[in-house]
Amino acid sequence: TVEFLWKYYQLTRSQPVYDELMKAGGFIACFIHPDGTCGGDYGSRNTDFFFPAAFEQMKSTIPVANKILRLYYSALQNNLTPHPAIIDDRYFCFTYGNFIQAMLNYGQGENIPDNQFTGETKSFPAAGLYTYSGNRFYLIANTNKNSVFKIYDTLNKTLIAADAGYLCKLSDGKLAGTQHLSPTIKTELTENNGQIIIQTANWFYYLPDNPDLAKVLLPFRLLNYTFGRFNLLNLWVNRKLKKYLFSSHNKLNLHLKRRMIISPDKIVVEDLIANPSRIKNASLELTAYLIPQHVSYSQFSYNFNLTAPIIDLSDKFNNYQQLSVIRSFTCKENWDCDIQITGN
């Protein structure tokens, strides 16, 4: 979308289009992490790959494009992000054209030699996205997904903590989690004495089984090329798919209330998990990463070395009706995460 907008601007030199490109670049820059990676579990589909062609083409005109590219290329060099060499064959046409165009434009125009990160504190309420730039950290959270978040050390450009929400595996093998995208989730955001306080509350939702794409895509393509040509029918199917994929999952009688207290030198995350039905014989853990819904790189895997470990709460979950999990992230010389878990 940004590339098409840039090409339109080249043809028209329209000031409103230029303004939109500046806004688009500023928005995307908020989600290029200090280590050069981008996106992930706080996004609507958990996707985390990047298309650089548009930014290579407009880097001489849109200043922030240079910063985005320098950070992204550092992640490519350090093998921290998916890249063309490992993208699956079926995505060849979808991705390679963009990277070839980026290669053709690479080196043209001004280049910034370093890859310094400069984050900003911003809020995007419609998307539920919130970024905070502290004295030595950068935080990204999505309140529409019950405040899943990532925290990066801006000095060492490393990932400190990744929180993809809680995952509960029931005795019948079904999975439920708190990272369900819900734009209507109850959210409160306040400022008090230099602190930002974010509060969210929502239920656990059953995770849908992944369909066999080979059996689904062919009928879906046939539908697009036949009945999909009728606009009204196409809009109806589109609404039904969105409802199924994003908002129609069944909820489990298990509830999470999260409170994040963010200050320039410290982040405190307070979680309260209520189990009113006394679900038993289930496992519960706090996850750092979930598989994206659209994976184009089956050969790529993440190696986590996090200050905040993954927490297995299964024993306490099966013995208590309510759990409290409090994590405090602080940094003096090195980052430390203090974890307190209580039940009643």
Short mmCIF file of C-alpha atoms in Angstrom, two decimals:
data_model
loop_
_atom_site.label_atom_id
_atom_site.label_comp_id
_atom_site.label_asym_id
_atom_site.label_seq_id
_atom_site.Cartn_x
_atom_site.Cartn_y
_atom_site.Cartn_z
CA THR A 1 0.00 0.00 0.00
CA VAL A 2 2.79 2.45 0.87
CA GLU A 3 4.60 1.61 -2.38
CA PHE A 4 1.51 2.32 -4.49
CA LEU A 5 0.95 5.56 -2.60
CA TRP A 6 4.56 6.54 -3.29
CA LYS A 7 4.20 5.83 -7.01
CA TYR A 8 1.03 7.93 -7.09
CA TYR A 9 2.89 10.76 -5.37
CA GLN A 10 5.65 10.56 -7.98
CA LEU A 11 3.05 11.09 -10.69
CA THR A 12 1.07 13.86 -9.01
CA ARG A 13 3.40 15.56 -6.48
CA SER A 14 0.28 16.02 -4.39
CA GLN A 15 0.90 17.62 -0.98
CA PRO A 16 -1.94 15.67 0.72
CA VAL A 17 -0.42 12.42 -0.58
CA TYR A 18 3.00 13.46 0.71
CA ASP A 19 1.46 14.18 4.11
CA GLU A 20 -0.08 10.69 4.16
CA LEU A 21 3.29 9.15 3.28
CA MET A 22 4.89 11.01 6.17
CA LYS A 23 2.19 9.72 8.53
CA ALA A 24 2.54 6.17 7.21
CA GLY A 25 6.31 6.27 7.69
CA GLY A 26 5.94 7.64 11.21
CA PHE A 27 3.43 4.93 12.10
CA ILE A 28 5.57 2.07 10.76
CA ALA A 29 8.68 3.46 12.47
CA CYS A 30 6.97 2.93 15.84
CA PHE A 31 6.98 -0.83 15.24
CA ILE A 32 10.53 -1.30 13.97
CA HIS A 33 12.22 -2.54 17.12
CA PRO A 34 15.66 -1.47 18.42
CA ASP A 35 17.19 -4.73 17.11
CA GLY A 36 15.69 -4.11 13.64
CA THR A 37 12.91 -6.69 13.85
CA CYS A 38 9.28 -5.66 13.42
CA GLY A 39 5.78 -6.69 14.38
CA GLY A 40 4.92 -9.94 16.11
CA ASP A 41 2.35 -11.00 18.67
CA TYR A 42 0.97 -7.51 19.27
CA GLY A 43 -0.22 -7.35 15.65
CA SER A 44 -3.64 -8.49 14.46
CA ARG A 45 -2.26 -11.64 12.79
CA ASN A 46 1.07 -11.94 14.64
CA THR A 47 2.97 -11.44 11.38
CA ASP A 48 6.53 -10.16 11.57
CA PHE A 49 7.98 -9.77 8.10
CA PHE A 50 8.69 -6.52 6.28
CA PHE A 51 8.63 -5.32 2.65
CA PRO A 52 11.45 -2.79 2.09
CA ALA A 53 10.93 -1.68 -1.54
CA ALA A 54 8.73 1.36 -0.86
CA PHE A 55 11.17 2.71 1.73
CA GLU A 56 14.16 2.26 -0.59
CA GLN A 57 12.32 4.25 -3.25
CA MET A 58 11.29 7.14 -1.02
CA LYS A 59 14.24 7.36 1.38
CA SER A 60 15.55 10.57 -0.20
CA THR A 61 12.18 12.28 0.23
CA ILE A 62 10.71 10.79 3.41
CA PRO A 63 13.41 11.11 6.13
CA VAL A 64 12.09 8.39 8.44
CA ALA A 65 12.40 5.80 5.65
CA ASN A 66 16.19 5.85 6.04
CA LYS A 67 15.98 5.08 9.76
CA ILE A 68 13.56 2.23 9.14
CA LEU A 69 15.83 0.67 6.51
CA ARG A 70 19.02 0.94 8.54
CA LEU A 71 17.41 -0.85 11.50
CA TYR A 72 15.77 -3.48 9.32
CA TYR A 73 19.00 -4.27 7.45
CA SER A 74 20.83 -4.71 10.76
CA ALA A 75 18.28 -7.39 11.70
CA LEU A 76 18.80 -9.10 8.34
CA GLN A 77 22.56 -9.15 8.83
CA ASN A 78 22.16 -10.65 12.31
CA ASN A 79 19.63 -13.25 11.12
CA LEU A 80 17.00 -11.93 13.53
CA THR A 81 14.16 -11.62 11.04
CA PRO A 82 12.72 -13.69 8.17
CA HIS A 83 14.41 -13.00 4.83
CA PRO A 84 14.07 -14.08 1.17
CA ALA A 85 16.54 -16.97 1.44
CA ILE A 86 14.25 -18.86 3.80
CA ILE A 87 10.80 -17.86 2.54
CA ASP A 88 8.83 -20.89 1.37
CA ASP A 89 8.51 -21.52 -2.36
CA ARG A 90 4.76 -20.90 -2.49
CA TYR A 91 5.38 -17.28 -1.47
CA PHE A 92 8.01 -16.69 -4.17
CA CYS A 93 5.91 -14.41 -6.39
CA PHE A 94 4.35 -12.67 -3.42
CA THR A 95 7.61 -11.54 -1.83
CA TYR A 96 10.54 -11.70 -4.22
CA GLY A 97 9.34 -8.93 -6.50
CA ASN A 98 9.41 -6.52 -3.61
CA PHE A 99 12.92 -7.49 -2.51
CA ILE A 100 14.21 -7.33 -6.10
CA GLN A 101 12.80 -3.81 -6.41
CA ALA A 102 14.47 -2.89 -3.10
CA MET A 103 17.76 -4.26 -4.43
CA LEU A 104 17.46 -2.18 -7.60
CA ASN A 105 16.94 0.97 -5.56
CA TYR A 106 19.52 0.13 -2.91
CA GLY A 107 22.33 2.67 -2.70
CA GLN A 108 20.45 5.35 -4.61
CA GLY A 109 19.93 8.60 -2.73
CA GLU A 110 21.10 9.48 0.76
CA ASN A 111 22.06 6.72 3.19
CA ILE A 112 22.42 7.09 6.95
CA PRO A 113 25.43 4.95 7.98
CA ASP A 114 24.31 4.10 11.52
CA ASN A 115 21.28 2.26 12.83
CA GLN A 116 20.51 4.25 15.97
CA PHE A 117 17.09 3.73 17.46
CA THR A 118 14.96 6.66 18.57
CA GLY A 119 11.57 5.55 19.89
CA GLU A 120 8.60 7.70 20.79
CA THR A 121 5.74 7.49 23.28
CA LYS A 122 2.58 7.27 21.19
CA SER A 123 -0.96 5.96 21.36
CA PHE A 124 -3.11 4.59 18.51
CA PRO A 125 -6.48 3.98 20.23
CA ALA A 126 -8.35 2.62 17.20
CA ALA A 127 -5.75 -0.14 16.77
CA GLY A 128 -5.23 -0.59 20.51
CA LEU A 129 -1.49 -0.02 20.04
CA TYR A 130 0.62 1.86 22.55
CA THR A 131 4.35 2.59 22.53
CA TYR A 132 6.45 3.99 25.37
CA SER A 133 10.06 5.17 25.21
CA GLY A 134 11.70 4.99 28.65
CA ASN A 135 15.19 5.94 29.78
CA ARG A 136 16.62 2.64 28.58
CA PHE A 137 13.73 0.65 27.18
CA TYR A 138 11.10 0.66 24.47
CA LEU A 139 7.72 -0.96 25.09
CA ILE A 140 4.99 -1.88 22.62
CA ALA A 141 1.61 -3.15 23.85
CA ASN A 142 -1.73 -3.93 22.24
CA THR A 143 -4.68 -3.33 24.55
CA ASN A 144 -7.05 -4.96 22.03
CA LYS A 145 -5.21 -8.23 22.74
CA ASN A 146 -5.38 -7.81 26.53
CA SER A 147 -2.08 -5.88 26.58
CA VAL A 148 0.32 -8.41 25.09
CA PHE A 149 3.65 -6.61 24.93
CA LYS A 150 7.34 -6.55 24.06
CA ILE A 151 10.10 -4.71 25.91
CA TYR A 152 13.47 -3.91 24.32
CA ASP A 153 16.73 -2.63 25.79
CA THR A 154 17.52 0.42 23.67
CA LEU A 155 21.19 0.51 24.73
CA ASN A 156 22.09 -3.08 23.85
CA LYS A 157 19.30 -3.44 21.25
CA THR A 158 18.06 -6.69 22.72
CA LEU A 159 14.66 -8.13 23.55
CA ILE A 160 14.12 -8.16 27.32
CA ALA A 161 10.60 -9.53 27.61
CA ALA A 162 8.04 -10.94 25.20
CA ASP A 163 4.51 -11.50 26.45
CA ALA A 164 2.03 -13.20 24.10
CA GLY A 165 -0.54 -13.73 26.83
CA TYR A 166 -1.62 -16.80 28.74
CA LEU A 167 -2.31 -20.17 27.16
CA CYS A 168 -4.52 -22.77 28.84
CA LYS A 169 -4.63 -26.39 27.66
CA LEU A 170 -7.73 -28.19 28.90
CA SER A 171 -8.01 -31.88 29.76
CA ASP A 172 -9.75 -32.56 26.42
CA GLY A 173 -6.80 -31.08 24.51
CA LYS A 174 -8.49 -27.82 23.53
CA LEU A 175 -6.53 -24.57 23.81
CA ALA A 176 -7.72 -21.19 25.07
CA GLY A 177 -5.76 -17.96 25.34
CA THR A 178 -5.92 -14.29 26.28
CA GLN A 179 -4.39 -12.92 23.07
CA HIS A 180 -7.69 -12.94 21.17
CA LEU A 181 -8.12 -9.71 19.17
CA SER A 182 -11.10 -7.83 20.59
CA PRO A 183 -11.56 -4.12 19.68
CA THR A 184 -14.37 -3.88 22.27
CA ILE A 185 -12.16 -4.99 25.17
CA LYS A 186 -12.54 -2.91 28.33
CA THR A 187 -9.51 -0.58 28.48
CA GLU A 188 -8.48 2.25 30.79
CA LEU A 189 -5.42 4.45 30.21
CA THR A 190 -4.45 7.08 32.77
CA GLU A 191 -1.46 9.22 33.74
CA ASN A 192 -0.53 9.76 37.38
CA ASN A 193 2.63 11.39 38.80
CA GLY A 194 4.69 10.69 35.69
CA GLN A 195 3.43 7.12 35.38
CA ILE A 196 1.30 5.64 32.62
CA ILE A 197 -1.26 3.09 33.85
CA ILE A 198 -2.92 0.74 31.36
CA GLN A 199 -5.70 -1.56 32.53
CA THR A 200 -7.43 -4.23 30.43
CA ALA A 201 -9.79 -7.09 31.25
CA ASN A 202 -11.13 -9.89 29.07
CA TRP A 203 -11.95 -13.58 28.97
CA PHE A 204 -9.88 -16.48 27.70
CA TYR A 205 -11.08 -17.54 24.23
CA TYR A 206 -10.80 -20.91 22.56
CA LEU A 207 -8.16 -20.91 19.82
CA PRO A 208 -9.48 -22.13 16.46
CA ASP A 209 -7.99 -25.23 14.86
CA ASN A 210 -5.80 -24.38 11.88
CA PRO A 211 -7.50 -25.66 8.71
CA ASP A 212 -5.76 -27.72 6.06
CA LEU A 213 -4.90 -24.88 3.65
CA ALA A 214 -4.63 -27.23 0.69
CA LYS A 215 -8.30 -28.12 1.16
CA VAL A 216 -9.45 -24.58 1.91
CA LEU A 217 -7.62 -22.37 -0.60
CA LEU A 218 -8.81 -24.02 -3.83
CA PRO A 219 -12.55 -23.65 -3.00
CA PHE A 220 -11.85 -20.14 -1.72
CA ARG A 221 -10.15 -19.17 -5.01
CA LEU A 222 -13.02 -20.66 -7.03
CA LEU A 223 -15.48 -18.63 -4.95
CA ASN A 224 -13.47 -15.46 -5.62
CA TYR A 225 -13.38 -16.00 -9.38
CA THR A 226 -17.09 -16.86 -9.64
CA PHE A 227 -19.53 -15.48 -7.09
CA GLY A 228 -16.86 -13.17 -5.69
CA ARG A 229 -17.27 -10.97 -8.76
CA PHE A 230 -20.58 -9.73 -7.32
CA ASN A 231 -19.82 -6.83 -4.98
CA LEU A 232 -22.68 -7.35 -2.54
CA LEU A 233 -21.89 -11.03 -2.12
CA ASN A 234 -18.18 -10.26 -1.81
CA LEU A 235 -18.86 -7.75 0.99
CA TRP A 236 -21.12 -10.24 2.80
CA VAL A 237 -18.47 -12.99 2.67
CA ASN A 238 -15.83 -10.48 3.79
CA ARG A 239 -17.86 -9.53 6.87
CA LYS A 240 -18.51 -13.19 7.72
CA LEU A 241 -14.80 -14.04 7.45
CA LYS A 242 -13.80 -11.12 9.67
CA LYS A 243 -16.37 -12.13 12.25
CA TYR A 244 -15.15 -15.73 12.23
CA LEU A 245 -11.43 -14.93 12.25
CA PHE A 246 -11.41 -12.05 14.72
CA SER A 247 -14.48 -11.81 16.89
CA SER A 248 -16.60 -14.96 17.01
CA HIS A 249 -14.43 -17.32 19.07
CA ASN A 250 -16.15 -18.97 22.02
CA LYS A 251 -15.04 -17.78 25.42
CA LEU A 252 -13.94 -19.96 28.30
CA ASN A 253 -15.09 -19.16 31.83
CA LEU A 254 -11.60 -17.99 32.73
CA HIS A 255 -10.80 -14.29 33.10
CA LEU A 256 -7.66 -12.11 32.99
CA LYS A 257 -7.38 -8.61 34.37
CA ARG A 258 -4.08 -6.88 33.59
CA ARG A 259 -2.65 -3.65 34.99
CA MET A 260 0.57 -2.18 33.59
CA ILE A 261 2.33 0.61 35.51
CA ILE A 262 4.95 2.24 33.29
CA SER A 263 7.52 4.80 34.42
CA PRO A 264 10.79 5.96 32.79
CA ASP A 265 12.91 3.43 34.72
CA LYS A 266 10.52 0.62 35.60
CA ILE A 267 7.64 -1.48 34.26
CA VAL A 268 5.29 -3.38 36.59
CA VAL A 269 2.77 -5.86 35.15
CA GLU A 270 0.06 -7.06 37.53
CA ASP A 271 -2.12 -9.96 36.35
CA LEU A 272 -5.18 -11.35 38.11
CA ILE A 273 -6.50 -14.65 36.72
CA ALA A 274 -9.96 -15.67 37.93
CA ASN A 275 -11.18 -19.26 37.57
CA PRO A 276 -14.82 -19.10 38.78
CA SER A 277 -15.70 -22.52 37.34
CA ARG A 278 -12.74 -24.16 39.09
CA ILE A 279 -11.40 -25.70 35.88
CA LYS A 280 -9.21 -28.66 36.83
CA ASN A 281 -6.59 -30.91 35.22
CA ALA A 282 -5.46 -28.15 32.89
CA SER A 283 -2.10 -26.56 32.16
CA LEU A 284 -1.55 -22.80 32.21
CA GLU A 285 1.52 -20.91 31.08
CA LEU A 286 2.55 -17.39 30.20
CA THR A 287 3.86 -17.48 26.64
CA ALA A 288 6.48 -15.40 24.86
CA TYR A 289 5.63 -16.22 21.26
CA LEU A 290 2.75 -17.69 19.28
CA ILE A 291 2.96 -19.01 15.72
CA PRO A 292 1.75 -16.35 13.27
CA GLN A 293 -1.53 -17.08 11.53
CA HIS A 294 0.16 -16.59 8.15
CA VAL A 295 3.61 -18.20 8.07
CA SER A 296 5.75 -17.76 4.97
CA TYR A 297 8.94 -19.14 6.48
CA SER A 298 8.66 -22.65 7.88
CA GLN A 299 12.47 -22.89 8.08
CA PHE A 300 12.85 -19.94 10.46
CA SER A 301 12.84 -20.30 14.25
CA TYR A 302 13.34 -17.88 17.13
CA ASN A 303 16.00 -18.24 19.79
CA PHE A 304 14.90 -16.46 22.95
CA ASN A 305 17.29 -15.38 25.67
CA LEU A 306 14.94 -13.34 27.80
CA THR A 307 15.38 -11.64 31.15
CA ALA A 308 11.77 -12.64 31.89
CA PRO A 309 11.31 -16.42 31.66
CA ILE A 310 8.22 -18.25 30.45
CA ILE A 311 6.11 -19.02 33.53
CA ASP A 312 4.41 -22.38 34.06
CA LEU A 313 1.46 -21.86 36.41
CA SER A 314 -0.15 -25.30 36.06
CA ASP A 315 0.32 -26.49 39.65
CA LYS A 316 -1.06 -23.33 41.24
CA PHE A 317 -3.81 -23.04 38.64
CA ASN A 318 -5.21 -26.46 39.54
CA ASN A 319 -5.17 -25.67 43.28
CA TYR A 320 -6.51 -22.13 43.46
CA GLN A 321 -9.56 -20.26 42.23
CA GLN A 322 -7.63 -17.03 41.69
CA LEU A 323 -4.01 -16.34 40.80
CA SER A 324 -2.01 -13.13 41.08
CA VAL A 325 1.14 -12.76 38.96
CA ILE A 326 3.21 -9.61 39.42
CA ARG A 327 6.32 -8.92 37.34
CA SER A 328 8.64 -5.95 37.93
CA PHE A 329 11.18 -5.04 35.24
CA THR A 330 14.02 -2.78 36.42
CA CYS A 331 17.48 -1.90 35.16
CA LYS A 332 20.55 -0.61 36.98
CA GLU A 333 23.47 -2.06 35.06
CA ASN A 334 21.56 -5.09 33.79
CA TRP A 335 17.90 -5.84 33.48
CA ASP A 336 16.18 -7.82 36.21
CA CYS A 337 12.67 -9.27 36.47
CA ASP A 338 11.19 -9.93 39.89
CA ILE A 339 8.20 -12.33 39.81
CA GLN A 340 5.65 -12.81 42.59
CA ILE A 341 2.96 -15.50 42.28
CA THR A 342 0.21 -15.95 44.86
CA GLY A 343 -3.08 -17.86 44.90
CA ASN A 344 -6.28 -18.03 46.89
#
